[in-house]
Coordinates of C-alpha atoms in Angstrom, one line a residue:
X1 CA 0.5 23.6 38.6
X2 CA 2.7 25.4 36.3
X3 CA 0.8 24.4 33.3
X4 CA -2.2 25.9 34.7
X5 CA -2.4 28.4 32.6
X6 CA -0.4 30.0 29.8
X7 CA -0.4 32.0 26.4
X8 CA -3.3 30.2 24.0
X9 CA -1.0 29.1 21.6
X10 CA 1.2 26.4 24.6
X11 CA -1.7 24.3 24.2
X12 CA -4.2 24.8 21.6
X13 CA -6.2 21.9 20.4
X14 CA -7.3 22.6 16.9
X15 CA -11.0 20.8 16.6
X16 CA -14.7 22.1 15.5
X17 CA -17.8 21.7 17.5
X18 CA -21.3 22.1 16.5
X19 CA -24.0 23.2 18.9
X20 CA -27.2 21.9 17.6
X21 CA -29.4 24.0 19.5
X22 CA -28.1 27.1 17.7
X23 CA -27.1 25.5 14.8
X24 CA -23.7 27.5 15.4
X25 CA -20.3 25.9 14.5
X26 CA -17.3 26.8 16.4
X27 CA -13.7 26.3 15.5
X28 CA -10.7 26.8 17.3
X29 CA -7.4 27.0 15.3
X30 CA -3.8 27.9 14.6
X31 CA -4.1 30.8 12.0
X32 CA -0.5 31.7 11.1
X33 CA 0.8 31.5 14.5
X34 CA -2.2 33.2 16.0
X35 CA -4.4 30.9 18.2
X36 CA -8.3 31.8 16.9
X37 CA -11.8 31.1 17.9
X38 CA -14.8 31.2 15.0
X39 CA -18.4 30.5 15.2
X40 CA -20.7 30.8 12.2
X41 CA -24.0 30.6 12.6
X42 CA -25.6 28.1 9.4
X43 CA -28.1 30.7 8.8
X44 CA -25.6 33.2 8.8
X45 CA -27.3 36.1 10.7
X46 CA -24.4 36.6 12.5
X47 CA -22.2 36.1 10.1
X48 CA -18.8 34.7 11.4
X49 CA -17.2 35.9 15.2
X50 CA -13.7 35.8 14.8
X51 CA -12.0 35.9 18.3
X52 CA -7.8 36.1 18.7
X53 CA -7.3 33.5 21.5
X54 CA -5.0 35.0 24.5
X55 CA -4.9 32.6 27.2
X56 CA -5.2 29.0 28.0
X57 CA -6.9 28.5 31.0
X58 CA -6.5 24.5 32.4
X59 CA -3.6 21.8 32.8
X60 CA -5.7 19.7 29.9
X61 CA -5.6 16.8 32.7
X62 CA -9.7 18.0 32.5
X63 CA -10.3 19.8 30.3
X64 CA -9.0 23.3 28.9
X65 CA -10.7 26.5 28.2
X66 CA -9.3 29.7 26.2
X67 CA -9.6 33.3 27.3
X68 CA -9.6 36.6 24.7
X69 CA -9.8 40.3 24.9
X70 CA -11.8 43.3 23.6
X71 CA -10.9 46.6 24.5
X72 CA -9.4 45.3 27.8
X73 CA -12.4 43.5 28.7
X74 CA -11.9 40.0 29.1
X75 CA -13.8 37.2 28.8
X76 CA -13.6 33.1 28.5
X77 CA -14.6 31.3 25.3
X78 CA -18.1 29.6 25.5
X79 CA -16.8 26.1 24.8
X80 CA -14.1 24.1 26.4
X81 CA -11.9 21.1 25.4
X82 CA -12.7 17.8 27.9
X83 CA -9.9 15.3 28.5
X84 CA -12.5 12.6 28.8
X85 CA -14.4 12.9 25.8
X86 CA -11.3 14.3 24.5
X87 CA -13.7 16.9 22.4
X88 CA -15.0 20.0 22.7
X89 CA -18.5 20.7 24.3
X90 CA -20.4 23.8 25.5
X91 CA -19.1 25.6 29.0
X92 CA -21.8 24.5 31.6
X93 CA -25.1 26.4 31.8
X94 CA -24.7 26.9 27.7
X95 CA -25.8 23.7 26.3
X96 CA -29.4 24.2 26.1
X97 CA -29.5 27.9 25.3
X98 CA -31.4 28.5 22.5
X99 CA -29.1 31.8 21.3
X100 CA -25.7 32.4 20.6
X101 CA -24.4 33.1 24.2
X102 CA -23.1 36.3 25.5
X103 CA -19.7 36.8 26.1
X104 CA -18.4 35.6 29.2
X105 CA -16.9 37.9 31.6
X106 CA -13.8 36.5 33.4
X107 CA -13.9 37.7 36.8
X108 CA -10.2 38.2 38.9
X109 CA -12.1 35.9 41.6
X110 CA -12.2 33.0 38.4
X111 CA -8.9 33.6 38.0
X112 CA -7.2 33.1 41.4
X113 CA -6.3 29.1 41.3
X114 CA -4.8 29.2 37.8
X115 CA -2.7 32.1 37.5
X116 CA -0.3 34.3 39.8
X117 CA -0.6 37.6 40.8
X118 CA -4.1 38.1 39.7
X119 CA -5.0 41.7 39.4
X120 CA -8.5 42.9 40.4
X121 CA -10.5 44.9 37.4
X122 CA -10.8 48.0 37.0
X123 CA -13.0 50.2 39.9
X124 CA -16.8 49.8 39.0
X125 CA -16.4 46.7 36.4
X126 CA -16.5 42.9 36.5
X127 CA -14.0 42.1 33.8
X128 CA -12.1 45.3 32.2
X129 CA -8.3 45.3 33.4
X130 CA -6.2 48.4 31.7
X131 CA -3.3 46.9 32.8
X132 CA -2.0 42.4 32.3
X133 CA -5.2 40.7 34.4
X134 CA -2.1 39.1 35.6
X135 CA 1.5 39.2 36.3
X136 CA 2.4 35.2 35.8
X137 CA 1.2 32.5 33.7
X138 CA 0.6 29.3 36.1
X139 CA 0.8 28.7 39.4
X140 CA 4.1 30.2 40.9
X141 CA 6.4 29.2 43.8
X142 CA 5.1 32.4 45.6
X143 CA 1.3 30.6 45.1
X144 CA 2.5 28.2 48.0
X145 CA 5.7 29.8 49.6
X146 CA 4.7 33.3 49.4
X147 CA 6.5 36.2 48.7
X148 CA 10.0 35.1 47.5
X149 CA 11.8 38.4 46.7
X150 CA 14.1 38.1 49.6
X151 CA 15.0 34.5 49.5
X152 CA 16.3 35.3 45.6
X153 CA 18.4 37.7 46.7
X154 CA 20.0 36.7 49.4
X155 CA 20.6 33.3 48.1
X156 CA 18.2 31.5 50.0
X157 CA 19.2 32.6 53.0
X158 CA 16.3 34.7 54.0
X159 CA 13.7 32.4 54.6
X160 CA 10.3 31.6 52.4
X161 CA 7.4 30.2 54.3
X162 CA 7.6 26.3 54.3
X163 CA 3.6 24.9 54.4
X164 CA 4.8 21.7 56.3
X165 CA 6.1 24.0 59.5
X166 CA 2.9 26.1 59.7
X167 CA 0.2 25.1 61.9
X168 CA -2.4 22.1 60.4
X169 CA -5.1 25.3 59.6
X170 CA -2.4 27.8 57.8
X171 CA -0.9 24.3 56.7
X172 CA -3.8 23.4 55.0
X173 CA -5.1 26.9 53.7
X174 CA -2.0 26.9 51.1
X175 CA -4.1 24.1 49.1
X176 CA -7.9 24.9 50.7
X177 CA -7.4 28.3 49.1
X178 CA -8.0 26.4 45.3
X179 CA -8.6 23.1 46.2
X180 CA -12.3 23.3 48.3
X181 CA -15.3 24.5 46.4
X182 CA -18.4 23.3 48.4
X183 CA -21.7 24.5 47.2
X184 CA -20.9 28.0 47.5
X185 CA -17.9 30.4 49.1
X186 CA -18.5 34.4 49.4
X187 CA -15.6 36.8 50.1
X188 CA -16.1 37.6 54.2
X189 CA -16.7 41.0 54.8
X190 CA -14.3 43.7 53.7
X191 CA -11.4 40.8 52.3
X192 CA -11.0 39.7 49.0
X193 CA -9.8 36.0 48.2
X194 CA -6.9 37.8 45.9
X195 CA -5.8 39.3 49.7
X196 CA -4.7 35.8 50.8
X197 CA -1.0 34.7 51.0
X198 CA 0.8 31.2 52.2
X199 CA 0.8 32.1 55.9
X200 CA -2.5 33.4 56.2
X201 CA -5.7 31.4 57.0
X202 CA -8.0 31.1 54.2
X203 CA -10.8 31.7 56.7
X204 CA -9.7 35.1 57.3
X205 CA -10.8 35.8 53.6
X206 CA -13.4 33.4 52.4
X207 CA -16.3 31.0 54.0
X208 CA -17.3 27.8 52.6
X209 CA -20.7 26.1 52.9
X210 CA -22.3 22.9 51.7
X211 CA -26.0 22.1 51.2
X212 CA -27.6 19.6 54.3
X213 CA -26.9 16.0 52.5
X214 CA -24.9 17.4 49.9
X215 CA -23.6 14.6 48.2
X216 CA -19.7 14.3 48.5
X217 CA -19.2 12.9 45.0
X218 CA -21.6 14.9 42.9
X219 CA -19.1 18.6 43.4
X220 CA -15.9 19.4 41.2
X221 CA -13.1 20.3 43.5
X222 CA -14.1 18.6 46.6
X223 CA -11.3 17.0 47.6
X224 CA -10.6 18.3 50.7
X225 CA -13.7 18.1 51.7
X226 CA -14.0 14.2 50.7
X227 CA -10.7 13.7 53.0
X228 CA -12.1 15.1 55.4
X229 CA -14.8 12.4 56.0
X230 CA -12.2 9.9 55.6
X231 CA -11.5 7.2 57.9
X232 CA -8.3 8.1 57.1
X233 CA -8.0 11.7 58.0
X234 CA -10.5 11.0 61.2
X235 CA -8.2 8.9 62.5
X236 CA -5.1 10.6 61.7
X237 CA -6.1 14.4 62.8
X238 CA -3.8 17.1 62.1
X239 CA -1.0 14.8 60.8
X240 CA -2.7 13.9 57.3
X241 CA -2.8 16.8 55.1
X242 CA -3.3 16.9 51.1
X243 CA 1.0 16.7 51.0
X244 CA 0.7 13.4 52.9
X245 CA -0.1 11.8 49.5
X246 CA 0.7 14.4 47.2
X247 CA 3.8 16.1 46.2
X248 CA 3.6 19.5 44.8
X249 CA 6.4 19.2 43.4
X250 CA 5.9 16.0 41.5
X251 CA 3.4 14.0 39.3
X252 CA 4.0 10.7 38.4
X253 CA 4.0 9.1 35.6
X254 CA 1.9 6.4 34.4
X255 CA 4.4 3.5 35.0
X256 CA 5.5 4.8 38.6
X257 CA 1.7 5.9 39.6
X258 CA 0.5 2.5 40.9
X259 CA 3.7 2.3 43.3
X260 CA 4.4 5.8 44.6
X261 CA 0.3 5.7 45.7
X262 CA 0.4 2.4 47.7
X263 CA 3.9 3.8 49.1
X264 CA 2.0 6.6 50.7
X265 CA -0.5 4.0 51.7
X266 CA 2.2 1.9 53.4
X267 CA 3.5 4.5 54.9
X268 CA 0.5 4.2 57.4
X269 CA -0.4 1.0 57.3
X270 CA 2.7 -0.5 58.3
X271 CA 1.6 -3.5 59.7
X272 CA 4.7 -6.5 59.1
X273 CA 2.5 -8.2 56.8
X274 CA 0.1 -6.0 55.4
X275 CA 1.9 -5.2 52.2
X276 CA 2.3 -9.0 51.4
X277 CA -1.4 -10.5 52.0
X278 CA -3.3 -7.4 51.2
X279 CA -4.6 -8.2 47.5
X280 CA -1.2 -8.8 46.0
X281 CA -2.7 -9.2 42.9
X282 CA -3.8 -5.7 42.5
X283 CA -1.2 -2.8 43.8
X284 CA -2.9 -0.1 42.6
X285 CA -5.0 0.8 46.3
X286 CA -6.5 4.0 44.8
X287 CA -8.6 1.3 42.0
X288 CA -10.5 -0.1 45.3
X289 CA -10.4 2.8 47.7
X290 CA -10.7 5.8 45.1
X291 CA -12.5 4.9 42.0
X292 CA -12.9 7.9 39.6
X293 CA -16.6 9.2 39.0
X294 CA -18.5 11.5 36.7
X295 CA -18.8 14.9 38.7
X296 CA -22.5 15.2 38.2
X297 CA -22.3 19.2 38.4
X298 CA -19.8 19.3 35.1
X299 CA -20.3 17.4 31.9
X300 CA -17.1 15.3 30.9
X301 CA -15.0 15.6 33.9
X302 CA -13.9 12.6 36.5
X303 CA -13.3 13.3 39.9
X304 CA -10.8 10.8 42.1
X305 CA -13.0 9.9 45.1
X306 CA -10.9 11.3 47.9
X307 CA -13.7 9.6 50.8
X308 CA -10.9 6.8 50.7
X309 CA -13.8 4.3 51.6
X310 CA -12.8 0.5 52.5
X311 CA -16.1 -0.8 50.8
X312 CA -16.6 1.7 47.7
X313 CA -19.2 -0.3 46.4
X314 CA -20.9 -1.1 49.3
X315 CA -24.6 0.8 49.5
X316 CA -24.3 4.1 51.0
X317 CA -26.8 5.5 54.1
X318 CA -29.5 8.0 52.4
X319 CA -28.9 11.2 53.8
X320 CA -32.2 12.6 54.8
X321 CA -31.3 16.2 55.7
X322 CA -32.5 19.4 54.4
X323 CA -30.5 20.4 51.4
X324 CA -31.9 23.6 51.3
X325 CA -30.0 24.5 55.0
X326 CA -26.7 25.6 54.4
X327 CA -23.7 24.4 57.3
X328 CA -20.0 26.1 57.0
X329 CA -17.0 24.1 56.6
X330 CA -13.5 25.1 56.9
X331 CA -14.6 28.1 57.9
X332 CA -14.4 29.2 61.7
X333 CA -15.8 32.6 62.6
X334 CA -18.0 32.3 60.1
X335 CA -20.7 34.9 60.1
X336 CA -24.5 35.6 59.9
X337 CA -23.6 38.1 57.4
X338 CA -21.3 35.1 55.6
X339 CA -24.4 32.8 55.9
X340 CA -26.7 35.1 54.3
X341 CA -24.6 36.8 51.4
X342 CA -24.1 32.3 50.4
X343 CA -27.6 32.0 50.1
X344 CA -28.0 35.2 48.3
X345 CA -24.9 33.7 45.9
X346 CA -26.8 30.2 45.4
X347 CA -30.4 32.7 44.4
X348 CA -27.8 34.6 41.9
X349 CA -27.3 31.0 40.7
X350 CA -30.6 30.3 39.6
X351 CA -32.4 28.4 42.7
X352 CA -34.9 30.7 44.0
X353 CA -36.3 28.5 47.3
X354 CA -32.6 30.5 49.3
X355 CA -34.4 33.8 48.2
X356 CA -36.5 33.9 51.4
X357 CA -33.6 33.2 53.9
X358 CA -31.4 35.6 52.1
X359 CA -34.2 38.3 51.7
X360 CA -34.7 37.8 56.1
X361 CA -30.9 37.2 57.2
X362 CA -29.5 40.3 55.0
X363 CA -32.8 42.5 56.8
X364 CA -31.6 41.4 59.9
X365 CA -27.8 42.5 59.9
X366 CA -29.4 45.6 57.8
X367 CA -28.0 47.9 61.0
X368 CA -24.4 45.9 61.0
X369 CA -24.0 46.6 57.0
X370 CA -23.4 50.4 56.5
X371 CA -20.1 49.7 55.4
X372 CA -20.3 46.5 53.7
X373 CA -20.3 47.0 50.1
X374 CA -21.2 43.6 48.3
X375 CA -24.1 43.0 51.2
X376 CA -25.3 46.0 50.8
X377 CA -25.8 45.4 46.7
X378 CA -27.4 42.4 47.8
X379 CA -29.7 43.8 50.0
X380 CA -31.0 46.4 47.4
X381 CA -31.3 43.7 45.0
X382 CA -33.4 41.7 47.2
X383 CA -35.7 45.0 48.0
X384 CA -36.1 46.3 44.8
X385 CA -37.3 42.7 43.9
X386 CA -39.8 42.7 46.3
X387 CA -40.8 46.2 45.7
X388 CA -39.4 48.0 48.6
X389 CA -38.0 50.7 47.4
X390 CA -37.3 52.6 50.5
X391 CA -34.7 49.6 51.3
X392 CA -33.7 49.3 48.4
X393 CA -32.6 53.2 48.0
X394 CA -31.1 53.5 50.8
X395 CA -28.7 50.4 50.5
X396 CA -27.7 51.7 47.0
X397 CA -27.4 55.4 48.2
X398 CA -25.3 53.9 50.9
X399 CA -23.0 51.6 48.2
X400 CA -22.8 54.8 46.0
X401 CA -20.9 56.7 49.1
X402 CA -18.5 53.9 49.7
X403 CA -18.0 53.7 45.8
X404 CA -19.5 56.6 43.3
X405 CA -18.5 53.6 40.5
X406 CA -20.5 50.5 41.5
X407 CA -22.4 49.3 38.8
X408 CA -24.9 47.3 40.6
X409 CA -26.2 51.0 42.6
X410 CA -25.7 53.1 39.3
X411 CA -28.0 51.1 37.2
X412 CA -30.2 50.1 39.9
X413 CA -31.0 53.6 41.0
X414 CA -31.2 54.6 37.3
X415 CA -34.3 52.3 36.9
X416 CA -35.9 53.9 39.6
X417 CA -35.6 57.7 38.6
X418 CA -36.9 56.3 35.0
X419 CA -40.0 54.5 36.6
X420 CA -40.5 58.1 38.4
X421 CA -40.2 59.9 34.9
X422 CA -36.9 61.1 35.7
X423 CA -35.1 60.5 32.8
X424 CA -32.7 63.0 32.6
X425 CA -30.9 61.6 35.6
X426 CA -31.8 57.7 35.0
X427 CA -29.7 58.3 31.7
X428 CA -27.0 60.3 33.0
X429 CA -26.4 57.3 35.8
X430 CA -26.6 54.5 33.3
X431 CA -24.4 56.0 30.9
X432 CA -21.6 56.4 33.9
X433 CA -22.1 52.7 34.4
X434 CA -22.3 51.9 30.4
X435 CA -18.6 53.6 30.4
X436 CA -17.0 51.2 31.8
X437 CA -19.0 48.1 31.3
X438 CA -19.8 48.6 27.5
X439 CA -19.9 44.8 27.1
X440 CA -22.8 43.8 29.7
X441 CA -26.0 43.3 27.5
X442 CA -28.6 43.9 29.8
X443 CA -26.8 47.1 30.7
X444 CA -26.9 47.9 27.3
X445 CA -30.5 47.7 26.5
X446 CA -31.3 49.3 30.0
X447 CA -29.5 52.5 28.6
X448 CA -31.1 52.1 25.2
X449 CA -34.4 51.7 26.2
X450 CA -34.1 54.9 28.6
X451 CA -32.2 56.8 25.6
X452 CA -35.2 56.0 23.7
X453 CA -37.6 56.9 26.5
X454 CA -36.2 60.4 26.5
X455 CA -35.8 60.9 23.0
X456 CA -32.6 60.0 22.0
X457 CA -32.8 57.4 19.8
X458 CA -29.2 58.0 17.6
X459 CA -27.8 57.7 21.3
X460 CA -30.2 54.7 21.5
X461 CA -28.9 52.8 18.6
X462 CA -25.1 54.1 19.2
X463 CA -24.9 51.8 22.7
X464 CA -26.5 48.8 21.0
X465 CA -24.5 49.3 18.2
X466 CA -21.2 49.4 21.0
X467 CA -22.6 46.3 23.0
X468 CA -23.4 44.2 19.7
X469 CA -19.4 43.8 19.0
X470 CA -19.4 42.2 22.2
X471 CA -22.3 40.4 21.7
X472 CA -23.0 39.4 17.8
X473 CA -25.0 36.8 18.3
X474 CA -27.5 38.2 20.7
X475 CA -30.6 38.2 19.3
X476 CA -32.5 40.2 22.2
X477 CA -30.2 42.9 21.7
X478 CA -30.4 43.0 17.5
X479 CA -34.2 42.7 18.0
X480 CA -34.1 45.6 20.4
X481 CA -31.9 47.5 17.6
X482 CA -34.5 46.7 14.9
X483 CA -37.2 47.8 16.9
X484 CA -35.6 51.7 17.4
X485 CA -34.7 51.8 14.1
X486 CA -38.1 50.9 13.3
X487 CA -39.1 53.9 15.5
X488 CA -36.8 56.6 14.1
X489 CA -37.5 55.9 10.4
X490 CA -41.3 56.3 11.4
X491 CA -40.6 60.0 12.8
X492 CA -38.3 59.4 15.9
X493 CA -35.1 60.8 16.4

């Protein structure tokens, strides 16, 4: 866990990669001590993005991904290294794209399980920190033991919080909080997953669901989730936790693996002759009981199969249930408001059959929400999709009370005093959000377009020009530049 994350140069793997569909050719390398990222286009439209590498972000026992800067916004390389193709390969969602991608904004939510002390971004962006994103590389003793200020200096006499003498749901929060994905989490109401500390329950901050019939094996970072539909944890209850067979505070190595893993597995099955008759020719339980397979969701990474099945091979029972109904796990007190901001995550995700339950469940806590920021923006998202805009201006009038900066309310409210010719104010409010997230394409050409709309076009082609040293590669946004230059030299401004 301390290698989790850590300054680009710890563990930079020098290596090109071409993606085809671009015809762009990355690099990542040591340039006199610095760590760098390039990509060339062969056509050389671009010409060549030169990136100064920060931050490794990964142990490299998967994979490992870099992390760079740009006027304090921060973002996460579009390709990442993969321990078992030992190569690089685009992030996921990038390998078809047709473009150069745009930058990726790292959010302090992405952040959380592999660095300590994560800061949240500035008010009213996703990615722009003035100050360190983050006060410690890796993941800290405080990450597990919480706040150990007072333990130092007394000389560990003040106590820390010890996970093994906390109740089995605080117990287990300590590794839920990075180690449980499901199909979706969304922050509960008012709490923020950067809130929670060892002591705390995880459900306090963040709910978890899964799809009906979600299969177990197909998910990165479902472990706890697999144990939990072990026979092994079934049977066991509230005595087996992740620390049962894990020690955070150790790895083995390669020649101890085999025998520290059936020790744990002794440990319970203790029966006088077990150890002796049960395949002596084989030690190594975890190559029966918890094969590795390909996480379908993530190209080049191999998931252990925590399920800890007796038969692994044996033909599984198809599950038949509806995979577009969404259960909570982990989670108890779980909300309608919870349910309904997950499906509106999964729509934001690309799968448009949760639009409908997200569009109803959000209209019906619409009276519970008047103080609920994120739900709200969801809400006016939803409405303005569906062309009710008295919903839709109301929830973003609302969000703008709580939080004069939110982008989502700015430029969403923006659109709609353009579409009503009112572009003195549509540009005013897009340029407040455009301050402070310069790097956000779509943002960008929203201003532009309205800039030109009102007459503006040096202002025009001064935020395109600002967004494109984000975004070099984005040919929407150089098209869009080409087009009001086009304009201006024909008798526009």
């Amino acid at each position: 866990m301390a290698n989790a994350s850590g300054a680009a140069m710890e563990n930079l793997k020098p290596a090109t990669f071409l993606h085809k569909p671009t015809n762009v050719k990355y690099k990542i390398s040591n340039a006199d001590g610095a760590a760098k990222l390039t990509a060339t286009a062969a056509s050389g439209a671009i010409g060549s993005i030169d990136r100064t590498l920060t931050y490794f972000l990964g142990s490299g026992h998967l994979g490992v991904t870099y992390l760079y800067s740009i006027d304090h916004y921060l973002f996460e390389s579009p390709i990442a290294w993969y321990a078992a193709s030992n190569s690089y390969d685009m992030k996921p969602g990038l390998a078809e794209m047709a473009q150069s991608p745009p930058p990726l904004p790292m959010q302090s939510s992405c952040m959380r399980c592999h660095m300590s002390a994560v800061q949240k971004s500035d008010a009213g962006t996703i990615n722009r920190y003035e100050g360190l994103p983050f006060l410690h590389s890796g993941i800290t003793c405080e990450a597990c033991h919480g706040d150990a200020r007072q333990h130092v200096l007394t000389r560990g006499k003040a106590a820390i919080v010890n996970p093994t003498k906390l109740d089995a749901d605080r117990r287990d929060s300590v590794c839920i909080s990075c180690h449980l994905e499901g199909d979706v989490s969304v922050e509960r109401a008012g709490h923020s997953g950067l809130e929670y500390r060892p002591g705390d329950r995880i459900s306090t901050y963040l709910a978890y669901y899964v799809r009906g019939g979600a299969d177990l094996r197909a998910r990165g970072v479902s472990e706890v989730e697999q144990l939990s539909q072990s026979i092994c944890k079934r049977m066991s209850g509230d005595k087996m936790s992740c620390s049962s067979c894990h020690d955070p505070h150790y790895t083995p190595d390669a020649q101890h693996r085999t025998s520290f893993y059936r020790n744990k597995c002794l440990a319970c099955h203790s029966e006088p002759k077990f150890a002796a008759t049960h395949h002596p020719e084989n030690q190594d339980c975890t190559s029966c009981h918890m094969p590795t397979a390909a996480a379908a969701n993530i190209l080049h990474v191999a998931w252990t199969d925590h399920r800890i099945l007796r038969v692994p091979n044996a033909a599984e029972e198809a599950r038949k249930s509806d995979e577009h109904t969404l259960t909570p796990i982990f989670s108890p007190g779980a909300s309608d408001r919870d349910l309904a901001m997950a499906y509106y995550q999964l729509l934001l995700e690309g799968d448009r059959t949760f639009e409908p339950k997200a569009w109803e469940m959000l209209k019906q806590e619409q009276d519970s929400l008047a103080n609920d920021k994120e739900a709200l923006d969801a809400l006016g998202n939803l409405a303005a999709e569906r062309k009710d805009r008295p919903t839709a201006e109301s929830a973003f009038r609302r969000v703008l009370e709580l939080d004069p900066h939110d982008l989502t309310a700015l430029s969403n409210l923006a659109i709609f005093r353009a579409r009503e010719g009112n572009l003195k104010d549509a540009v005013a409010m897009l340029r407040t959000a455009f301050a402070r997230n310069e790097d956000i394409p779509g943002l960008a050409m929203n201003l532009a377009r309205v800039e030109c709309m009102a007459g503006d076009g040096a202002g025009a082609r001064t935020t395109l020009q600002t967004a494109l040293t984000y975004s070099p590669g984005l040919d929407d946004m150089r098209q869009l530049l080409a087009q009001i230059n086009d304009c201006s030299a024909k008798g526009g401004r």
